[in-house]
Amino acid sequence: MESPNNRRHFILSSLFFIVFLCVLASINELRFYSLLKLGQCAIINSSISPHSNQSPLFSNDTLTKKFSSSSSSEEDIRILIGILTLPDQYHRRHFLRMIYGTQPLVGGQVDVKFVFCNLTKEDQKVLVALEIMRYDDIIILNCKENMNKGKTYTYFSSLPEIFNVSDGPNPPYHYVMKGDDDAYFRLQSLVNSLKPLPREDLYYGYVIPCPSMDPFVHYMSGMGYLVSWDIVEWIRISNIPKNHLEGPEDKVFGDWIREGHKAKNRYNAKWSMYNFPVPPTRCTHELWPDTIAVHLLKNQEKWIETLKYFNVTDNLKPSKLYHIP
């Protein structure tokens, strides 16, 4: 029969052993969470460069939502480019997102948005909604789809209500551009050309007719014309645009400017803006380095020739994942 002393000794030994195991488990648990936290920090730091504006580990920002320098300031130029297109042009929009999302930019912020009128098909309501959820780069205007019956007016006149917010910059953009979806804009060249120009009462683009170099005579080509934000505000409240909506949209826009005695500051970007050289016309120009925009890229071959000329894939980093000769 076991003595009481032996039983007491066994119980005390067991209690000390259990306490020892609890202490050991607590220490290991503390080490585990410390290592886990350290590992999480290492993952986050390796995923974000010191100069990145992205949040870990994924960001809702998209390539075409905003292009800005990593050290942007209030003095940097803010530009909105509205590319007027059609709801069914899904492939064109995805292509242009690559075109503008891979352009590095310093000293400015350029937002590229795709602009069209009300959706009319069930498939558009689903597919366009998915695009908005993924990219947030679409403006849907309250209008019936058209080219020369007021869509441009609806675009410009809607912007103050869309973008004027009390807690944002004032103005939200220094400049607003209307662009075509068959034009290639080189964003850094555009920003550089605007730096020395006034930020008020400005009308900028490619002067029409093609031989003309005087921006005060006619109007700017629809390939891509730009105005300062104060003119956008004027379009919203003036009766001049409201009473003159129909006709070639770029010419009609020029009529508004003339009738309203606006844009004392004008800039002719010719020949940094021009039509693709083939077929040759009085509006075409050979591709050259000092380019802001190339227009009439109506097929993939013209796009590829243009992109190759400007070496747009030079910044492709080498990787074991692919081999491109």
mmCIF file of C-alpha atoms in Angstrom:
data_model
loop_
_atom_site.group_PDB
_atom_site.id
_atom_site.type_symbol
_atom_site.label_atom_id
_atom_site.label_comp_id
_atom_site.label_asym_id
_atom_site.label_seq_id
_atom_site.Cartn_x
_atom_site.Cartn_y
_atom_site.Cartn_z
ATOM 1 C CA MET A 1 0.000 0.000 0.000
ATOM 2 C CA GLU A 2 1.324 3.426 -0.984
ATOM 3 C CA SER A 3 2.271 5.748 1.875
ATOM 4 C CA PRO A 4 0.706 9.251 2.232
ATOM 5 C CA ASN A 5 4.134 10.874 1.817
ATOM 6 C CA ASN A 6 4.676 9.199 -1.530
ATOM 7 C CA ARG A 7 1.210 10.207 -2.719
ATOM 8 C CA ARG A 8 1.812 13.829 -1.683
ATOM 9 C CA HIS A 9 5.169 13.828 -3.437
ATOM 10 C CA PHE A 10 3.591 12.468 -6.633
ATOM 11 C CA ILE A 11 0.831 15.112 -6.611
ATOM 12 C CA LEU A 12 3.314 17.975 -6.071
ATOM 13 C CA SER A 13 5.586 16.675 -8.840
ATOM 14 C CA SER A 14 2.649 16.455 -11.222
ATOM 15 C CA LEU A 15 1.561 20.000 -10.408
ATOM 16 C CA PHE A 16 5.063 21.385 -10.994
ATOM 17 C CA PHE A 17 5.240 19.514 -14.320
ATOM 18 C CA ILE A 18 1.889 20.918 -15.466
ATOM 19 C CA VAL A 19 2.938 24.475 -14.522
ATOM 20 C CA PHE A 20 6.202 23.988 -16.415
ATOM 21 C CA LEU A 21 4.312 22.881 -19.545
ATOM 22 C CA CYS A 22 1.979 25.903 -19.342
ATOM 23 C CA VAL A 23 4.923 28.306 -19.055
ATOM 24 C CA LEU A 24 6.688 26.640 -21.976
ATOM 25 C CA ALA A 25 3.539 26.800 -24.120
ATOM 26 C CA SER A 26 3.102 30.509 -23.346
ATOM 27 C CA ILE A 27 6.682 31.264 -24.356
ATOM 28 C CA ASN A 28 6.330 29.357 -27.637
ATOM 29 C CA GLU A 29 3.019 31.044 -28.372
ATOM 30 C CA LEU A 30 4.617 34.452 -27.833
ATOM 31 C CA ARG A 31 7.464 33.531 -30.155
ATOM 32 C CA PHE A 32 5.041 32.243 -32.778
ATOM 33 C CA TYR A 33 3.010 35.446 -32.905
ATOM 34 C CA SER A 34 6.156 37.559 -32.928
ATOM 35 C CA LEU A 35 7.474 35.597 -35.871
ATOM 36 C CA LEU A 36 4.092 35.758 -37.584
ATOM 37 C CA LYS A 37 3.962 39.536 -37.191
ATOM 38 C CA LEU A 38 7.520 39.855 -38.429
ATOM 39 C CA GLY A 39 6.690 37.708 -41.441
ATOM 40 C CA GLN A 40 3.653 39.824 -42.279
ATOM 41 C CA CYS A 41 5.760 42.986 -42.159
ATOM 42 C CA ALA A 42 8.338 41.396 -44.428
ATOM 43 C CA ILE A 43 5.672 40.416 -46.952
ATOM 44 C CA ILE A 44 4.170 43.915 -47.004
ATOM 45 C CA ASN A 45 7.535 45.659 -47.285
ATOM 46 C CA SER A 46 8.628 43.402 -50.123
ATOM 47 C CA SER A 47 5.373 44.050 -51.971
ATOM 48 C CA ILE A 48 5.602 47.858 -51.867
ATOM 49 C CA SER A 49 8.513 49.940 -53.001
ATOM 50 C CA PRO A 50 9.554 52.843 -50.732
ATOM 51 C CA HIS A 51 8.082 55.331 -53.212
ATOM 52 C CA SER A 52 4.878 53.456 -53.996
ATOM 53 C CA ASN A 53 1.434 54.917 -53.309
ATOM 54 C CA GLN A 54 -0.218 51.512 -53.346
ATOM 55 C CA SER A 55 -1.634 49.839 -50.259
ATOM 56 C CA PRO A 56 -0.846 46.249 -49.293
ATOM 57 C CA LEU A 57 -1.310 43.749 -50.690
ATOM 58 C CA PHE A 58 -3.765 44.648 -53.408
ATOM 59 C CA SER A 59 -5.001 48.028 -54.563
ATOM 60 C CA ASN A 60 -8.288 49.085 -56.109
ATOM 61 C CA ASP A 61 -6.418 51.667 -58.145
ATOM 62 C CA THR A 62 -6.232 50.673 -61.801
ATOM 63 C CA LEU A 63 -3.885 51.457 -64.610
ATOM 64 C CA THR A 64 -6.221 53.878 -66.359
ATOM 65 C CA LYS A 65 -7.886 55.374 -63.309
ATOM 66 C CA LYS A 66 -5.094 57.816 -62.571
ATOM 67 C CA PHE A 67 -1.595 58.465 -63.867
ATOM 68 C CA SER A 68 0.413 60.767 -61.622
ATOM 69 C CA SER A 69 3.934 61.311 -60.427
ATOM 70 C CA SER A 70 4.767 59.647 -57.133
ATOM 71 C CA SER A 71 5.720 63.042 -55.694
ATOM 72 C CA SER A 72 2.708 64.979 -56.992
ATOM 73 C CA SER A 73 1.879 68.339 -55.450
ATOM 74 C CA GLU A 74 -0.785 71.015 -55.693
ATOM 75 C CA GLU A 75 1.295 72.730 -58.369
ATOM 76 C CA ASP A 76 1.264 69.705 -60.656
ATOM 77 C CA ILE A 77 -1.036 69.894 -63.659
ATOM 78 C CA ARG A 78 -4.312 67.995 -63.293
ATOM 79 C CA ILE A 79 -5.868 66.895 -66.581
ATOM 80 C CA LEU A 80 -9.034 64.978 -67.376
ATOM 81 C CA ILE A 81 -9.123 63.241 -70.748
ATOM 82 C CA GLY A 82 -12.609 62.110 -71.708
ATOM 83 C CA ILE A 83 -12.456 59.650 -74.590
ATOM 84 C CA LEU A 84 -15.825 59.706 -76.308
ATOM 85 C CA THR A 85 -16.701 56.189 -77.374
ATOM 86 C CA LEU A 86 -19.607 53.712 -77.481
ATOM 87 C CA PRO A 87 -20.816 51.272 -74.823
ATOM 88 C CA ASP A 88 -20.194 48.193 -77.005
ATOM 89 C CA GLN A 89 -16.541 49.090 -77.641
ATOM 90 C CA TYR A 90 -15.277 46.773 -74.897
ATOM 91 C CA HIS A 91 -12.142 45.604 -76.687
ATOM 92 C CA ARG A 92 -11.150 49.139 -77.641
ATOM 93 C CA ARG A 93 -11.429 50.303 -74.041
ATOM 94 C CA HIS A 94 -9.341 47.404 -72.735
ATOM 95 C CA PHE A 95 -6.708 48.130 -75.384
ATOM 96 C CA LEU A 96 -6.583 51.829 -74.497
ATOM 97 C CA ARG A 97 -6.265 50.976 -70.809
ATOM 98 C CA MET A 98 -3.008 49.213 -71.645
ATOM 99 C CA ILE A 99 -1.887 52.115 -73.833
ATOM 100 C CA TYR A 100 -2.375 54.766 -71.155
ATOM 101 C CA GLY A 101 -1.739 52.613 -68.112
ATOM 102 C CA THR A 102 1.831 51.798 -69.151
ATOM 103 C CA GLN A 103 2.941 55.390 -69.739
ATOM 104 C CA PRO A 104 5.181 56.750 -66.968
ATOM 105 C CA LEU A 105 4.375 60.310 -65.957
ATOM 106 C CA VAL A 106 6.208 62.964 -63.957
ATOM 107 C CA GLY A 107 4.967 66.363 -62.847
ATOM 108 C CA GLY A 108 1.295 65.892 -63.501
ATOM 109 C CA GLN A 109 -1.857 63.882 -62.955
ATOM 110 C CA VAL A 110 -3.878 62.649 -65.917
ATOM 111 C CA ASP A 111 -7.194 60.870 -65.458
ATOM 112 C CA VAL A 112 -8.437 58.996 -68.520
ATOM 113 C CA LYS A 113 -12.183 58.312 -68.601
ATOM 114 C CA PHE A 114 -14.339 56.644 -71.238
ATOM 115 C CA VAL A 115 -17.498 58.592 -72.001
ATOM 116 C CA PHE A 116 -20.753 57.425 -73.549
ATOM 117 C CA CYS A 117 -24.504 57.958 -73.237
ATOM 118 C CA ASN A 118 -27.166 55.891 -71.461
ATOM 119 C CA LEU A 119 -26.999 52.116 -71.726
ATOM 120 C CA THR A 120 -29.718 50.565 -73.882
ATOM 121 C CA LYS A 121 -29.041 46.793 -73.811
ATOM 122 C CA GLU A 122 -29.240 44.221 -71.049
ATOM 123 C CA ASP A 123 -25.722 42.904 -71.759
ATOM 124 C CA GLN A 124 -24.330 46.453 -71.517
ATOM 125 C CA LYS A 125 -25.874 46.899 -68.080
ATOM 126 C CA VAL A 126 -23.984 43.841 -66.833
ATOM 127 C CA LEU A 127 -20.683 44.165 -68.697
ATOM 128 C CA VAL A 128 -20.273 47.921 -68.279
ATOM 129 C CA ALA A 129 -21.161 47.606 -64.584
ATOM 130 C CA LEU A 130 -18.374 45.020 -64.226
ATOM 131 C CA GLU A 131 -15.956 47.412 -65.952
ATOM 132 C CA ILE A 132 -16.888 50.173 -63.544
ATOM 133 C CA MET A 133 -16.425 47.862 -60.561
ATOM 134 C CA ARG A 134 -12.992 46.821 -61.810
ATOM 135 C CA TYR A 135 -11.621 50.010 -63.355
ATOM 136 C CA ASP A 136 -13.739 52.981 -62.231
ATOM 137 C CA ASP A 137 -12.908 54.877 -65.432
ATOM 138 C CA ILE A 138 -16.288 55.273 -67.143
ATOM 139 C CA ILE A 139 -18.650 58.255 -67.311
ATOM 140 C CA ILE A 140 -22.206 57.491 -68.455
ATOM 141 C CA LEU A 141 -24.002 60.627 -69.578
ATOM 142 C CA ASN A 142 -27.737 61.163 -69.444
ATOM 143 C CA CYS A 143 -28.290 61.360 -73.206
ATOM 144 C CA LYS A 144 -29.156 59.329 -76.272
ATOM 145 C CA GLU A 145 -26.038 58.089 -78.038
ATOM 146 C CA ASN A 146 -24.967 60.449 -80.837
ATOM 147 C CA MET A 147 -21.919 62.031 -82.409
ATOM 148 C CA ASN A 148 -22.990 65.465 -83.598
ATOM 149 C CA LYS A 149 -26.239 66.156 -81.754
ATOM 150 C CA GLY A 150 -25.124 67.314 -78.345
ATOM 151 C CA LYS A 151 -23.069 64.543 -76.783
ATOM 152 C CA THR A 152 -20.020 66.791 -76.497
ATOM 153 C CA TYR A 153 -22.111 69.480 -74.823
ATOM 154 C CA THR A 154 -23.527 66.957 -72.358
ATOM 155 C CA TYR A 155 -20.003 65.770 -71.571
ATOM 156 C CA PHE A 156 -18.552 69.191 -70.768
ATOM 157 C CA SER A 157 -21.644 70.602 -69.067
ATOM 158 C CA SER A 158 -21.963 67.564 -66.763
ATOM 159 C CA LEU A 159 -18.418 67.697 -65.409
ATOM 160 C CA PRO A 160 -18.802 70.465 -62.785
ATOM 161 C CA GLU A 161 -21.654 68.616 -61.090
ATOM 162 C CA ILE A 162 -19.722 65.331 -61.232
ATOM 163 C CA PHE A 163 -16.356 66.542 -59.958
ATOM 164 C CA ASN A 164 -16.891 69.680 -57.857
ATOM 165 C CA VAL A 165 -16.683 68.490 -54.254
ATOM 166 C CA SER A 166 -16.123 70.452 -51.073
ATOM 167 C CA ASP A 167 -13.263 68.289 -49.812
ATOM 168 C CA GLY A 168 -11.328 68.052 -53.090
ATOM 169 C CA PRO A 169 -8.954 70.328 -54.977
ATOM 170 C CA ASN A 170 -10.334 73.503 -56.514
ATOM 171 C CA PRO A 171 -10.600 73.297 -59.433
ATOM 172 C CA PRO A 172 -10.766 69.492 -59.640
ATOM 173 C CA TYR A 173 -8.851 69.685 -62.931
ATOM 174 C CA HIS A 174 -6.895 72.509 -64.484
ATOM 175 C CA TYR A 175 -7.723 71.261 -67.980
ATOM 176 C CA VAL A 176 -10.316 69.032 -69.614
ATOM 177 C CA MET A 177 -9.820 67.313 -72.970
ATOM 178 C CA LYS A 178 -12.250 65.661 -75.316
ATOM 179 C CA GLY A 179 -10.466 62.901 -77.240
ATOM 180 C CA ASP A 180 -11.237 60.318 -79.911
ATOM 181 C CA ASP A 181 -10.768 56.603 -79.332
ATOM 182 C CA ASP A 182 -8.675 56.295 -82.514
ATOM 183 C CA ALA A 183 -6.065 58.766 -81.246
ATOM 184 C CA TYR A 184 -2.891 57.978 -79.315
ATOM 185 C CA PHE A 185 -1.955 60.601 -76.719
ATOM 186 C CA ARG A 186 1.543 60.703 -75.244
ATOM 187 C CA LEU A 187 0.757 61.875 -71.756
ATOM 188 C CA GLN A 188 4.179 63.158 -70.726
ATOM 189 C CA SER A 189 4.457 65.228 -73.899
ATOM 190 C CA LEU A 190 0.984 66.625 -73.271
ATOM 191 C CA VAL A 191 1.849 67.603 -69.691
ATOM 192 C CA ASN A 192 5.154 69.166 -70.764
ATOM 193 C CA SER A 193 3.443 71.264 -73.446
ATOM 194 C CA LEU A 194 0.921 72.609 -70.938
ATOM 195 C CA LYS A 195 3.388 73.615 -68.212
ATOM 196 C CA PRO A 196 4.212 77.076 -69.627
ATOM 197 C CA LEU A 197 0.603 77.834 -70.648
ATOM 198 C CA PRO A 198 -2.075 79.766 -68.724
ATOM 199 C CA ARG A 199 -4.475 77.778 -66.582
ATOM 200 C CA GLU A 200 -7.425 80.013 -67.382
ATOM 201 C CA ASP A 201 -9.314 80.879 -70.568
ATOM 202 C CA LEU A 202 -7.246 78.403 -72.622
ATOM 203 C CA TYR A 203 -8.261 76.577 -75.824
ATOM 204 C CA TYR A 204 -5.687 74.047 -77.080
ATOM 205 C CA GLY A 205 -5.441 71.595 -79.953
ATOM 206 C CA TYR A 206 -4.826 71.004 -83.650
ATOM 207 C CA VAL A 207 -6.035 73.950 -85.713
ATOM 208 C CA ILE A 208 -8.469 73.311 -88.558
ATOM 209 C CA PRO A 209 -8.203 73.732 -91.535
ATOM 210 C CA CYS A 210 -5.079 71.647 -91.870
ATOM 211 C CA PRO A 211 -2.851 74.261 -93.571
ATOM 212 C CA SER A 212 -3.713 76.925 -90.989
ATOM 213 C CA MET A 213 -1.433 77.762 -88.079
ATOM 214 C CA ASP A 214 -3.646 80.497 -86.574
ATOM 215 C CA PRO A 215 -5.680 79.262 -83.572
ATOM 216 C CA PHE A 216 -7.846 82.403 -83.588
ATOM 217 C CA VAL A 217 -9.394 81.868 -87.030
ATOM 218 C CA HIS A 218 -11.323 78.586 -87.010
ATOM 219 C CA TYR A 219 -11.418 75.740 -84.454
ATOM 220 C CA MET A 220 -9.511 72.757 -83.034
ATOM 221 C CA SER A 221 -9.787 69.257 -84.509
ATOM 222 C CA GLY A 222 -11.970 66.697 -82.766
ATOM 223 C CA MET A 223 -9.030 64.307 -82.454
ATOM 224 C CA GLY A 224 -8.367 65.981 -79.104
ATOM 225 C CA TYR A 225 -9.026 69.538 -77.968
ATOM 226 C CA LEU A 226 -8.532 70.860 -74.468
ATOM 227 C CA VAL A 227 -9.883 73.787 -72.460
ATOM 228 C CA SER A 228 -9.239 75.174 -68.985
ATOM 229 C CA TRP A 229 -11.709 74.447 -66.190
ATOM 230 C CA ASP A 230 -13.206 77.955 -66.205
ATOM 231 C CA ILE A 231 -14.421 77.357 -69.775
ATOM 232 C CA VAL A 232 -15.987 74.075 -68.663
ATOM 233 C CA GLU A 233 -17.869 76.025 -65.985
ATOM 234 C CA TRP A 234 -18.954 78.580 -68.590
ATOM 235 C CA ILE A 235 -20.320 75.834 -70.882
ATOM 236 C CA ARG A 236 -22.448 74.583 -67.980
ATOM 237 C CA ILE A 237 -24.206 77.919 -67.375
ATOM 238 C CA SER A 238 -24.156 79.692 -70.761
ATOM 239 C CA ASN A 239 -27.101 79.672 -73.163
ATOM 240 C CA ILE A 240 -24.785 79.867 -76.173
ATOM 241 C CA PRO A 241 -23.901 76.134 -76.199
ATOM 242 C CA LYS A 242 -27.448 75.128 -75.198
ATOM 243 C CA ASN A 243 -28.887 76.865 -78.265
ATOM 244 C CA HIS A 244 -26.339 75.447 -80.722
ATOM 245 C CA LEU A 245 -25.950 71.695 -80.352
ATOM 246 C CA GLU A 246 -26.112 70.123 -83.799
ATOM 247 C CA GLY A 247 -23.361 69.939 -86.385
ATOM 248 C CA PRO A 248 -19.765 68.651 -86.549
ATOM 249 C CA GLU A 249 -18.960 68.590 -82.847
ATOM 250 C CA ASP A 250 -15.474 70.120 -83.062
ATOM 251 C CA LYS A 251 -16.663 72.949 -85.300
ATOM 252 C CA VAL A 252 -19.693 73.568 -83.074
ATOM 253 C CA PHE A 253 -17.402 73.760 -80.043
ATOM 254 C CA GLY A 254 -15.290 76.356 -81.843
ATOM 255 C CA ASP A 255 -18.478 78.306 -82.598
ATOM 256 C CA TRP A 256 -19.321 78.422 -78.879
ATOM 257 C CA ILE A 257 -15.882 79.786 -78.065
ATOM 258 C CA ARG A 258 -16.131 82.477 -80.738
ATOM 259 C CA GLU A 259 -19.719 83.514 -79.949
ATOM 260 C CA GLY A 260 -18.980 83.644 -76.231
ATOM 261 C CA HIS A 261 -15.762 85.638 -76.727
ATOM 262 C CA LYS A 262 -13.914 83.029 -74.704
ATOM 263 C CA ALA A 263 -10.358 81.655 -74.846
ATOM 264 C CA LYS A 264 -8.193 84.715 -75.180
ATOM 265 C CA ASN A 265 -5.382 82.198 -74.634
ATOM 266 C CA ARG A 266 -5.048 79.698 -77.465
ATOM 267 C CA TYR A 267 -2.377 77.189 -78.347
ATOM 268 C CA ASN A 268 -1.878 75.447 -81.657
ATOM 269 C CA ALA A 269 -0.222 72.071 -80.976
ATOM 270 C CA LYS A 270 0.437 71.452 -84.675
ATOM 271 C CA TRP A 271 2.679 69.650 -85.712
ATOM 272 C CA SER A 272 3.045 67.744 -82.484
ATOM 273 C CA MET A 273 -0.515 66.594 -83.132
ATOM 274 C CA TYR A 274 -1.286 65.133 -86.536
ATOM 275 C CA ASN A 275 -3.011 62.366 -88.480
ATOM 276 C CA PHE A 276 -1.297 59.059 -89.178
ATOM 277 C CA PRO A 277 0.928 59.476 -92.246
ATOM 278 C CA VAL A 278 -0.913 56.938 -94.445
ATOM 279 C CA PRO A 279 -2.774 57.819 -96.590
ATOM 280 C CA PRO A 280 -1.022 61.191 -96.992
ATOM 281 C CA THR A 281 -3.196 64.308 -96.810
ATOM 282 C CA ARG A 282 -2.676 67.921 -95.797
ATOM 283 C CA CYS A 283 -3.406 66.849 -92.201
ATOM 284 C CA THR A 284 -0.876 64.011 -92.045
ATOM 285 C CA HIS A 285 2.700 64.030 -90.859
ATOM 286 C CA GLU A 286 5.442 61.449 -90.561
ATOM 287 C CA LEU A 287 5.888 59.957 -87.119
ATOM 288 C CA TRP A 288 8.500 61.895 -85.188
ATOM 289 C CA PRO A 289 9.782 62.122 -81.599
ATOM 290 C CA ASP A 290 8.195 65.501 -80.827
ATOM 291 C CA THR A 291 4.679 64.063 -80.790
ATOM 292 C CA ILE A 292 1.740 64.708 -78.499
ATOM 293 C CA ALA A 293 -0.977 62.865 -80.428
ATOM 294 C CA VAL A 294 -1.399 60.701 -83.511
ATOM 295 C CA HIS A 295 -4.906 60.483 -84.960
ATOM 296 C CA LEU A 296 -6.817 58.144 -87.281
ATOM 297 C CA LEU A 297 -5.373 54.889 -85.968
ATOM 298 C CA LYS A 298 -8.238 52.980 -87.526
ATOM 299 C CA ASN A 299 -6.781 49.476 -87.446
ATOM 300 C CA GLN A 300 -4.377 47.363 -85.436
ATOM 301 C CA GLU A 301 -1.579 47.648 -87.997
ATOM 302 C CA LYS A 302 -1.499 51.448 -87.627
ATOM 303 C CA TRP A 303 -1.549 51.169 -83.855
ATOM 304 C CA ILE A 304 1.312 48.657 -83.864
ATOM 305 C CA GLU A 305 3.431 50.767 -86.221
ATOM 306 C CA THR A 306 2.885 53.816 -84.018
ATOM 307 C CA LEU A 307 3.625 52.010 -80.751
ATOM 308 C CA LYS A 308 6.758 50.421 -82.196
ATOM 309 C CA TYR A 309 8.013 53.800 -83.373
ATOM 310 C CA PHE A 310 7.750 55.222 -79.854
ATOM 311 C CA ASN A 311 9.347 52.106 -78.288
ATOM 312 C CA VAL A 312 6.527 51.705 -75.804
ATOM 313 C CA THR A 313 7.757 48.286 -74.604
ATOM 314 C CA ASP A 314 11.321 49.373 -73.830
ATOM 315 C CA ASN A 315 10.578 49.323 -70.104
ATOM 316 C CA LEU A 316 9.567 45.665 -70.132
ATOM 317 C CA LYS A 317 11.574 44.003 -67.356
ATOM 318 C CA PRO A 318 13.303 40.682 -68.030
ATOM 319 C CA SER A 319 11.732 37.698 -66.346
ATOM 320 C CA LYS A 320 11.865 33.917 -66.387
ATOM 321 C CA LEU A 321 8.123 33.979 -66.981
ATOM 322 C CA TYR A 322 8.398 34.985 -70.624
ATOM 323 C CA HIS A 323 10.746 35.288 -73.575
ATOM 324 C CA ILE A 324 10.037 38.047 -76.097
ATOM 325 C CA PRO A 325 12.762 38.398 -78.750
#
